[in-house]
Each structure stands twice: as C-alpha cells, then as structure tokens.
XYZ file of C-alpha atoms in Angstrom:
478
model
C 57.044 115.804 94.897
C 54.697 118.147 92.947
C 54.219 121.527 93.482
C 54.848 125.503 92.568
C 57.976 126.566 91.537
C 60.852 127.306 93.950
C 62.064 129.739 95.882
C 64.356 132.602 93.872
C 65.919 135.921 94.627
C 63.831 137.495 91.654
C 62.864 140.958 92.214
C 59.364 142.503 91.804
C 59.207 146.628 91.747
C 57.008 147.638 94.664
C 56.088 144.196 96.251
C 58.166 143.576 99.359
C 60.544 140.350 99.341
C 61.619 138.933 101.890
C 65.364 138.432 103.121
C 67.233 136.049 100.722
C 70.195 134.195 102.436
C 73.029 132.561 100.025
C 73.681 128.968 101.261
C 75.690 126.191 100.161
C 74.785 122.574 99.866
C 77.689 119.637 99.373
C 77.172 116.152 98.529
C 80.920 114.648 99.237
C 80.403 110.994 98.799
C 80.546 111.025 94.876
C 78.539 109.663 92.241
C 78.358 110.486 88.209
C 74.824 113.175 88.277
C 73.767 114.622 91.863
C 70.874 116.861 92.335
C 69.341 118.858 95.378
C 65.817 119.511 95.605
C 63.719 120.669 98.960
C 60.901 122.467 100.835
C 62.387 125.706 99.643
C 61.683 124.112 95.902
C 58.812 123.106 96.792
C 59.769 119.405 96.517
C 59.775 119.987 92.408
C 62.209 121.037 91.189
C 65.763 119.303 91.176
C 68.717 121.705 91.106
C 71.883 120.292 89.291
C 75.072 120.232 91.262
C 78.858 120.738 90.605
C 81.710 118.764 91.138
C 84.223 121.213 92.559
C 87.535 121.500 91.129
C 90.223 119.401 92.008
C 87.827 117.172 94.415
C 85.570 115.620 91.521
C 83.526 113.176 94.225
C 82.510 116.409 95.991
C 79.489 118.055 94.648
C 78.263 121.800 95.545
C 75.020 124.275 94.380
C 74.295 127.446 96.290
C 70.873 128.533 96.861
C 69.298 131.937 98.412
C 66.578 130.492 101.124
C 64.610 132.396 103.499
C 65.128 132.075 107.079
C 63.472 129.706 108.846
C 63.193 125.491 108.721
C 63.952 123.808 105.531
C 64.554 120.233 104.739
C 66.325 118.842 101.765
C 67.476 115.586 100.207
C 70.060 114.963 97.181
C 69.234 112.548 93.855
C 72.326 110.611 93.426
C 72.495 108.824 90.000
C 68.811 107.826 90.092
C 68.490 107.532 93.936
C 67.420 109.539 96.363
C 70.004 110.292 99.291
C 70.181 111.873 102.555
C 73.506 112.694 104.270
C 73.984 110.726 107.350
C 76.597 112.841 108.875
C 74.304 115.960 108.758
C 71.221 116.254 110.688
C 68.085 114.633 109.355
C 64.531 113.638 110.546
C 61.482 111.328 108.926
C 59.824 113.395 107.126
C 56.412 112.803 104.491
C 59.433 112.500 102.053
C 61.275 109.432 103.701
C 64.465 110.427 105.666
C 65.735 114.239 104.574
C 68.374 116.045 106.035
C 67.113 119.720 107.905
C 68.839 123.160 108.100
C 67.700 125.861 110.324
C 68.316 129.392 109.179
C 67.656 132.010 111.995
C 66.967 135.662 110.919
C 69.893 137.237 112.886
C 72.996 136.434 110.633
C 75.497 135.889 113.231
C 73.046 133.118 114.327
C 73.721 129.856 112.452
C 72.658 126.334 111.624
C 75.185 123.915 112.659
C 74.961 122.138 109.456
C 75.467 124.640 106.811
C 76.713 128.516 106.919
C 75.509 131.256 105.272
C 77.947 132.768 102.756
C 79.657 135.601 103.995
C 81.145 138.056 101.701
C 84.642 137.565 103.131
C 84.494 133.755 103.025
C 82.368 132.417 100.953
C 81.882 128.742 101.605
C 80.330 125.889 103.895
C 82.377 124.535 106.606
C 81.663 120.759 105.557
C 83.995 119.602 107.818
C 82.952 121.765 110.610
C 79.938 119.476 109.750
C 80.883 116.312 110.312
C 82.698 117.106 113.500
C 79.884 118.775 115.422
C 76.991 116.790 114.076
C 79.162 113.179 114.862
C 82.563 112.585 116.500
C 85.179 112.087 114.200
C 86.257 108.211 114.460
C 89.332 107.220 116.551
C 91.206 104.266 115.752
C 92.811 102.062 118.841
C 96.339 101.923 119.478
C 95.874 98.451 119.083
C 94.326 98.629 115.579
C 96.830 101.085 114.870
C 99.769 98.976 115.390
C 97.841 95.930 113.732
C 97.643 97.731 110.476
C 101.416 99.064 110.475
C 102.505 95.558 111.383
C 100.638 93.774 108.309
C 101.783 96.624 105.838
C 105.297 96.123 106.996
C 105.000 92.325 106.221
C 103.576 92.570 103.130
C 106.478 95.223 102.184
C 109.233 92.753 103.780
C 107.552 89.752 101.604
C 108.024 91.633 98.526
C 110.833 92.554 95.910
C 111.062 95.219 93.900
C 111.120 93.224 90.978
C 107.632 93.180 91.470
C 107.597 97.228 90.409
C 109.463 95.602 86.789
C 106.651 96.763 84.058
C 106.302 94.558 80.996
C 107.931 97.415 79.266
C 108.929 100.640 79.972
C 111.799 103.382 78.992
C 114.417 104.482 81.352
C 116.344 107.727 80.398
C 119.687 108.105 81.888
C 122.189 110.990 81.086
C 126.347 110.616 80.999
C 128.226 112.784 83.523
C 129.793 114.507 80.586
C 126.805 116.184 78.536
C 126.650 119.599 79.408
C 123.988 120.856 82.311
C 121.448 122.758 79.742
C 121.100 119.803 77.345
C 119.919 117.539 80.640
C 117.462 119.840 82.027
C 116.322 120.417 78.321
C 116.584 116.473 77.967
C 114.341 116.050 81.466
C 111.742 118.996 80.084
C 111.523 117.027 77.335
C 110.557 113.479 79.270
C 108.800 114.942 82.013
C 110.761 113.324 84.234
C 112.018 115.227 87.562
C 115.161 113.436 87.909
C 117.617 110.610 85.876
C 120.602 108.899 86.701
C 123.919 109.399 85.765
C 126.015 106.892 84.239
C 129.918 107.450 84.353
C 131.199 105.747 81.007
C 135.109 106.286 82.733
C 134.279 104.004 85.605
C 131.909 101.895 83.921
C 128.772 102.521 86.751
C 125.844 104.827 87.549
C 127.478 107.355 90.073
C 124.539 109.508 90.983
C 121.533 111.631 89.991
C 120.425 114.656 88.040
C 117.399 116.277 89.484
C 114.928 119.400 89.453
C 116.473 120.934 92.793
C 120.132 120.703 91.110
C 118.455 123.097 88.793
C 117.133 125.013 91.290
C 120.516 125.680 92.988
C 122.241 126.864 89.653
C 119.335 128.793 88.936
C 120.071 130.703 92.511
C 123.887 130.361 92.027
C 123.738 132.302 88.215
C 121.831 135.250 90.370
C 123.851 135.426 92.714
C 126.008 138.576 91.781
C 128.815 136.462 93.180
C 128.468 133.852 91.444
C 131.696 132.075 89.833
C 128.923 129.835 87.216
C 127.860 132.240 84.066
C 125.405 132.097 81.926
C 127.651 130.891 79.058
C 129.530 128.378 80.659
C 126.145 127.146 81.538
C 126.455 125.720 77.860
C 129.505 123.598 78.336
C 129.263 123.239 81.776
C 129.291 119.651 82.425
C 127.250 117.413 84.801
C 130.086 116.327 86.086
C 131.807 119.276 87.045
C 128.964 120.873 88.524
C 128.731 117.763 90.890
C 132.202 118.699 91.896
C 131.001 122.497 92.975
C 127.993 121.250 93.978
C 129.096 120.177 97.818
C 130.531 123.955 98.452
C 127.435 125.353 97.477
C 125.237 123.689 99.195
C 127.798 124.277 102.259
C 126.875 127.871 101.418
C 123.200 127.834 101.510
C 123.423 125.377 104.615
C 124.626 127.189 107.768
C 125.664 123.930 109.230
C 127.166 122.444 106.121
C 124.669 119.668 105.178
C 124.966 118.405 101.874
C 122.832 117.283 99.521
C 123.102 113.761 98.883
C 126.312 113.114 96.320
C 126.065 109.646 96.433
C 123.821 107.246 94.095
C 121.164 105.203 96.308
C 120.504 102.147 94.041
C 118.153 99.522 95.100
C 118.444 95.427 93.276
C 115.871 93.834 91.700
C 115.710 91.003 95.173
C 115.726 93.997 97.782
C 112.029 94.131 99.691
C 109.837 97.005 98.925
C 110.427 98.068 102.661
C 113.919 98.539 102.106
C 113.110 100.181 98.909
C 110.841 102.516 100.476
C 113.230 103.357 103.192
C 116.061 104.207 100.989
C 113.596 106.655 99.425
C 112.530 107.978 102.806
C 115.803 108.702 104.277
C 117.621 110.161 101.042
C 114.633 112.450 100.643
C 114.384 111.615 97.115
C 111.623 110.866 94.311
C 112.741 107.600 93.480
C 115.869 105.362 93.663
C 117.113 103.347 90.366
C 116.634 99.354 90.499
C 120.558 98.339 89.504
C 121.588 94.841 88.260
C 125.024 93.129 88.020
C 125.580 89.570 86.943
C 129.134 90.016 88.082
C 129.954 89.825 92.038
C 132.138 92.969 91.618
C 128.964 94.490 90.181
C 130.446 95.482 86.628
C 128.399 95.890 83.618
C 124.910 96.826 85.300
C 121.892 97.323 84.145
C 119.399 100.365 84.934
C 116.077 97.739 84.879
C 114.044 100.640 86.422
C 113.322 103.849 88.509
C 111.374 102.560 91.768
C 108.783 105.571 93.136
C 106.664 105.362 96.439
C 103.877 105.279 93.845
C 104.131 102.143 92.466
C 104.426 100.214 96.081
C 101.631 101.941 96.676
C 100.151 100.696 94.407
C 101.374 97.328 94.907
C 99.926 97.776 98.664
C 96.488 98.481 97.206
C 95.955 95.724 94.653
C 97.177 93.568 97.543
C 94.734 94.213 100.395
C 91.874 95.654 97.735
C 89.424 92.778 98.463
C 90.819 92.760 102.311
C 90.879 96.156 103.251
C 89.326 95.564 106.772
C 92.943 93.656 107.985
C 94.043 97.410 107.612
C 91.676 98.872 109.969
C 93.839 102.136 109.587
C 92.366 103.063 105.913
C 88.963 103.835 106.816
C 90.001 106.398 108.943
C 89.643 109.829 107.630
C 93.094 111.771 107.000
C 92.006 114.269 110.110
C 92.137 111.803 112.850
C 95.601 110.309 112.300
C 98.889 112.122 112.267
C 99.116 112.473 108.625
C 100.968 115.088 106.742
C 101.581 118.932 107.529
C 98.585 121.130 108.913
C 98.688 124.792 109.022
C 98.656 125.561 112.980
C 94.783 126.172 114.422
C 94.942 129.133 116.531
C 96.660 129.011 119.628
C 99.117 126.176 117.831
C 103.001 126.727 117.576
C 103.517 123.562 115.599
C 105.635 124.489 112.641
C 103.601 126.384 109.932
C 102.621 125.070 106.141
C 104.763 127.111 103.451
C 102.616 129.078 100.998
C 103.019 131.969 98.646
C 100.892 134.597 97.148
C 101.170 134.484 92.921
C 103.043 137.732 93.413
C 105.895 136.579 94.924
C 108.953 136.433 93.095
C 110.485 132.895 91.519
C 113.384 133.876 93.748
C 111.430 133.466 96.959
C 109.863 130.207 96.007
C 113.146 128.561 94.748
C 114.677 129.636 98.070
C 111.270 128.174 100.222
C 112.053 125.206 98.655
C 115.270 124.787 99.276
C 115.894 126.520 102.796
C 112.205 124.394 104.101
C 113.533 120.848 102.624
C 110.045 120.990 100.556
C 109.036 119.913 97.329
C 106.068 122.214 96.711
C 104.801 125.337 97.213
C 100.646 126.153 97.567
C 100.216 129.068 95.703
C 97.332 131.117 97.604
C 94.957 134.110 97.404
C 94.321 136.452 99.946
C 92.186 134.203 101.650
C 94.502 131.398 101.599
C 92.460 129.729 99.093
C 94.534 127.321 96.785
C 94.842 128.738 93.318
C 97.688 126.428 92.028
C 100.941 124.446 92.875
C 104.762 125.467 92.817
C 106.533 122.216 92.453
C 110.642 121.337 91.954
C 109.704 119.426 89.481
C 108.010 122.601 87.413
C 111.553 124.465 87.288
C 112.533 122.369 84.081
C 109.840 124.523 82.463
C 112.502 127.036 82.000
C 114.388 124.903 79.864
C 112.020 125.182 77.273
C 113.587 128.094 74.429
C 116.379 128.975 77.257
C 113.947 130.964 79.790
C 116.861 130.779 82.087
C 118.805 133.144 80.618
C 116.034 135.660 79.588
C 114.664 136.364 83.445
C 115.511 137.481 86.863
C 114.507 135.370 89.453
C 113.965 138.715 91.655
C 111.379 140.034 89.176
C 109.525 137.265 87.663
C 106.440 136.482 89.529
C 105.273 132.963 90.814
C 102.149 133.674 88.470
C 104.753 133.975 85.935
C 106.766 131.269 86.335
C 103.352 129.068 86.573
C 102.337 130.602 82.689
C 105.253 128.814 81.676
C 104.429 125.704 83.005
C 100.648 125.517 82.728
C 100.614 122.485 80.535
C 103.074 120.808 81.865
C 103.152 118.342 85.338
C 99.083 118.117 85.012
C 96.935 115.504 85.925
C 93.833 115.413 83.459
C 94.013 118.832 82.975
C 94.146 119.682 86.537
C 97.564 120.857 88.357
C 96.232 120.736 91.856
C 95.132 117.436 93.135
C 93.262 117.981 96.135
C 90.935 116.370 99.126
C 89.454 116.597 102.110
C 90.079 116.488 105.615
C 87.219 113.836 106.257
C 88.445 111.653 103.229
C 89.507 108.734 104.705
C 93.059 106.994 104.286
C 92.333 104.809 101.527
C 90.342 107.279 99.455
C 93.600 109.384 99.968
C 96.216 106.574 98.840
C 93.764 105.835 95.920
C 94.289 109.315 94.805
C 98.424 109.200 95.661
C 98.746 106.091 93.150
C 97.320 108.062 90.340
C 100.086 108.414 87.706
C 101.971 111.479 88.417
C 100.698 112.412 91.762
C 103.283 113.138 94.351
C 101.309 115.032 96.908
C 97.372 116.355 97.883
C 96.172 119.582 98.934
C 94.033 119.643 102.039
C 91.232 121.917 101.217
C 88.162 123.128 102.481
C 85.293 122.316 100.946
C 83.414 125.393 98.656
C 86.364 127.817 100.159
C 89.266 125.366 99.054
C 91.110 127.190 101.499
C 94.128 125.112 102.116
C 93.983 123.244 105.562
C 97.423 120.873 104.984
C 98.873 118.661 102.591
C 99.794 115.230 101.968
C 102.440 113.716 100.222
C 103.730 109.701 99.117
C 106.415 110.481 101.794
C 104.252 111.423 104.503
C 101.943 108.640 104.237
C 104.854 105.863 104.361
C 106.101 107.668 107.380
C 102.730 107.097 108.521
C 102.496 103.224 107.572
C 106.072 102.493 108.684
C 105.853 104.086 111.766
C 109.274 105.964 111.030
C-alpha cells in the first residue's frame, strides 16, 4: 500500500479540478483506534476516524472523492477490516468494501450518500437494510427467550439487588417541600421515600414529577400554593392537595399514585419488576419487618430496573445464545417508541426545540405520561435531553422562585443543569437502530442510565428511544 498522496479538495489558480463530492465513511462495530484508507488515497495514507458523540463504538471521517469507483477498507486496532454488511469484492488488497459515486448527484451509491447541505450525514442504517435483510427472529425463539428470562426473574429475590453497602436517603412527611427537593439536588437522587414518624411506617414517595406539579401549580395565576408557603409547606400536606390537583390536570380524574409500593427482601425480581412497571415509577423501596404486623421496618434498599438488569446479564453472560432474542438488533423487534415513517399514524415521539419554554416541557411531561423530553434542532437532530429528574436543578440557590416557567427557555433550564444527571460527561446516551438487544441492555445497566436515544448515524437525527421500562415490557411480554 505505497503510493502518491491522496486525493484533496486543494485548489490550484488556473488548473481545472475536478468535482469534489463530501462523503461519509462509518465503522460501527467499535474498537479503541480505527482508520480508513483507499483507492482515493492511493492505498497510503490512513485517515484517522472519530468516535461520534454519544455512540463511542461508532466511528466516522468524511472525505471529498471524485465520482466514479472507489474501494476502501478500515484499520481496526492493528487489523485490517472490511464491513460485511456493506458491499465488498476481492480485490489486489484482500477483501475491501466498494462505493460507486455517479456524476449526477441525485444518483447514489447504495452504500454511502453524499452529504447534502440540508442533511448532512450517511444513512448507515439505510445500509444495512438494502445491502442485507435485517434478521427476523421466530415466534418460537421469541417466546423461548421471554420464557427463560421470566424463570430466571421468578427464581430470584430481590435480596439479591442488597449491595455490600450502600446509603439510602429517606425524608419525614413533616420537613418542608423546598428542603426535600434541595435534599434530592443534593443526592442526585430522583425520588426518596417518606417515612411517617406518627404511624411508625414508610407511607409513600417524594419524587421529581411532584416537583414538577408545584412548579405548574405556583404559575398558575390561580394557584392557592405561594411562593412563601413553599418554605413551610410540608410534605405531608402537599400529599393531601396533591389528589385534587392532579384531578385538575387529568380530565378523567386519574391520580397519581398516593400509595407506597414496597417490595420484601424474599419477593422475586419478576414481581419486583412488575410493581415497577405498573406504578410507572423509577424504583420501589425493599421494606423489612421482623414483626408479623410489620412494625419497626427497615428501608434495606431502593430496587431499580437497572440492577435486575443487571442481574439478568451477569446471569446469561457466558450463555447468551439460550436468549436467542439479544442478538437481534433493536429495529426488528417491537422495542420502544419510534417516530411514525411516513404514511404511519402510530402515536408520535415527543420532542422540543431548545426554544421552547420550561412551561411546555413540564406540561409534555406530565400530560404524555413521559419521563424525558429529546431536545432537537431544526432538523430533528438530538442536541440534548429534558428529563424529570433534571427539575431538582432548580433547587439549587432557589431558581424556583427567581423564573417564569412561560419565559425561561428549555436551553435555559438545561444551563442550569449541565453538570448534573451526566454520564461521563455526556447527558445523552444514545445508539443505533441496528445495535442489537444486548448491546442495548449493556448500555441500560450503566449506572445512571434510564433511557437511549435512537439516532442516526453522522445526522444523530433522532429515530426513537428506549427506556429500562420499555425493554421489560419487551422481555415480560406485558
């Protein structure tokens, strides 16, 4: 692989170039250093690629080629690669992957797209589709999987989610409401129980979306909650106002659970999981009583659909072919919400522009039953997150009180926030459609991750998302 340099887009005054066309090359099967190098480099020259934010096992370079035939091949931590699912051919080079580039632009390669000013980006998935099928599982294999993942959470307690050591925060019923959403700022937690010292048990939760529906209540002009009462308003009492509220917001007088949903140490994960599942909340506290009348208990822990997923993964991680289901890719199985493809009427994916207000979001969130928000540009390519759990943020120095939620923007809102509900650095955790199942839970079991974005590859225009709820649903059948 010797030869003259490669082609560029370099101009010389009076010597005729020919046309340049910007295309993108992506390597999404990971590795540590990946490189692209090709006819148009003359086979010497190894361009360095970049892991793309958010999706650090997909890699990306643009280069301007000339139309016409070119091959390529990618050098993958010290080995040369070819991608299978893209076409390819023997060439004096061993096996490299081909891209046709016609002259006409609105004539393309199946494989890889020029960029467009409009949307700039490769279609990798497009890819995958049209050069090979995308894999179907069996209703038989289907059913196989779900049955084995249901055993192993039936087999299992949830004394199994105990950790060696840990600290669990819970907050008495009469603190006031400010010092417990400074308290869960504070802990980064989105949500504690609430321990009644009167009756001598835990009696509920505090959570991000009871913030969220003072927040809307304090600006709402009728309002009967002010902003200094806010300060000795206790938990308790805004549990007791809590049920006519959200009788307001609901037309047909839903409301939000009141009720604590504990969970003992002996229960099985499934139940567990299901309790988590139909209260539509982030986690349920593991409860103890020595005592039949279940007096004096203990708060041993706060059970989250990330930590039986993880239990699920250390248990078949040297078996995963008796789930035949994780090798799927997320596109092929009903998984999570999609936004519509054209012609669909299926429901639509909530997103905002950065310019909407905090008031719109908070209501999205409520009024959709969501916990998050993509925050899009023009495009609809993901720019951040909008989370409950990112409300607390306004805790911090009293925000609350200094802001409208009609005239603060999203982009705003996210400022005061930007450190806070990250996941090494990074906010928005993200993947691809053609990542498969297991790749996807892998990501889901990560410390602090509650949900993926669905993104295109290059565009990271948003194409769904995935949360620990949705892929339970999925496992469970329910």
């Amino acid at each position: 692989m010797f030869a003259s340099g490669p082609e560029t887009g370099h101009e010389n005054r009076g010597v005729s170039r020919p046309l340049l066309v910007p295309m993108r090359f992506i390597w999404p099967y990971g590795g540590s250093r990946v490189f692209l190098t090709g006819s148009f480099t003359r086979w010497s020259e190894h361009i360095p690629m970049s892991p793309m934010e958010g999706c650090p096992t997909v890699f990306q370079v643009i280069c301007s080629l000339s139309p016409g035939y070119h091959q390529f091949k990618f050098f993958v931590d010290g080995e040369w690669r070819h991608d299978e699912r893209q076409p390819f051919v023997n060439g004096n080079y061993g096996v490299v992957n081909t891209v046709f580039i016609a002259r006409e632009l609105d004539v393309v390669s199946p494989s890889l797209s020029p960029e467009a000013p409009s949307r700039s980006h490769m279609d990798v998935d497009d890819v995958f589709i049209r050069s090979e099928p995308v894999p179907t599982i069996s209703d038989a294999d289907l059913e196989v999987s779900r049955q084995r993942a249901a055993t192993f959470l039936s087999r299992h307690t949830a004394y199994e989610l105990l950790p060696d050591s840990s600290k669990v925060i819970a907050l008495d019923v009469n603190i006031a409401v400010k010092q417990a959403f400074h308290i869960l700022h504070e802990q980064g937690i989105p949500m504690a129980p609430l321990w009644d010292s009167f009756k001598g048990q835990f009696v509920g939760v505090l959570s991000a979306l009871d913030f969220i529906l003072i927040l809307r209540e304090l600006g709402n002009h009728g309002s009967n909650l002010t902003e200094e009462e806010l300060e000795t308003h206790t938990i308790s009492a805004w549990k007791e106002g809590k049920v006519h509220l959200s009788r307001q917001i609901d037309g047909n007088a839903r409301s939000y659970p009141r009720c604590l949903v504990p969970a003992g140490p002996y229960d099985s994960l499934k139940d567990v999981v299901l309790k988590i599942l139909r209260s539509k909340v982030a986690m349920v506290p593991i409860i103890h009583s020595a005592s039949q009348d279940g007096s004096f208990p203990q708060l041993l822990n706060l059970a989250t659909l990330s930590e039986v997923l993880k239990c699920i993964l250390r248990h078949f991680k040297h078996s995963s072919s008796s789930l035949p289901i994780l090798q799927q890719p997320v596109c092929s199985i009903p998984l999570g919400t999609w936004v519509p493809k054209i012609g669909e009427s299926n429901g639509q994916l909530a997103m905002l522009r950065p310019n909407a207000s905090l008031g719109a979001a908070l209501s999205l969130l409520v009024q959709a039953d969501v916990s998050s928000i993509p925050i899009v540009d023009e495009n609809d390519s993901l720019l951040d997150v909008y989370s409950r759990s990112d409300i607390t943020a306004l805790a911090k120095d009293k925000a609350y009180a200094q802001i409208r939620l009609d005239e603060m923007s999203i982009h705003q809102a996210l400022q005061l926030c930007q450190d806070a509900n990250s996941i090494n650095g990074q906010r928005c955790q993200m993947c691809l459609r053609s990542d498969t199942l297991h790749k996807v839970m892998e990501r889901l079991a990560s410390p602090g991750v509650r949900r993926l974005v669905i993104v295109e590859a290059g565009s990271k225009r948003v194409e769904g998302i995935i949360s620990l709820s949705d892929v339970f649903r999925f496992l469970l059948g329910v």
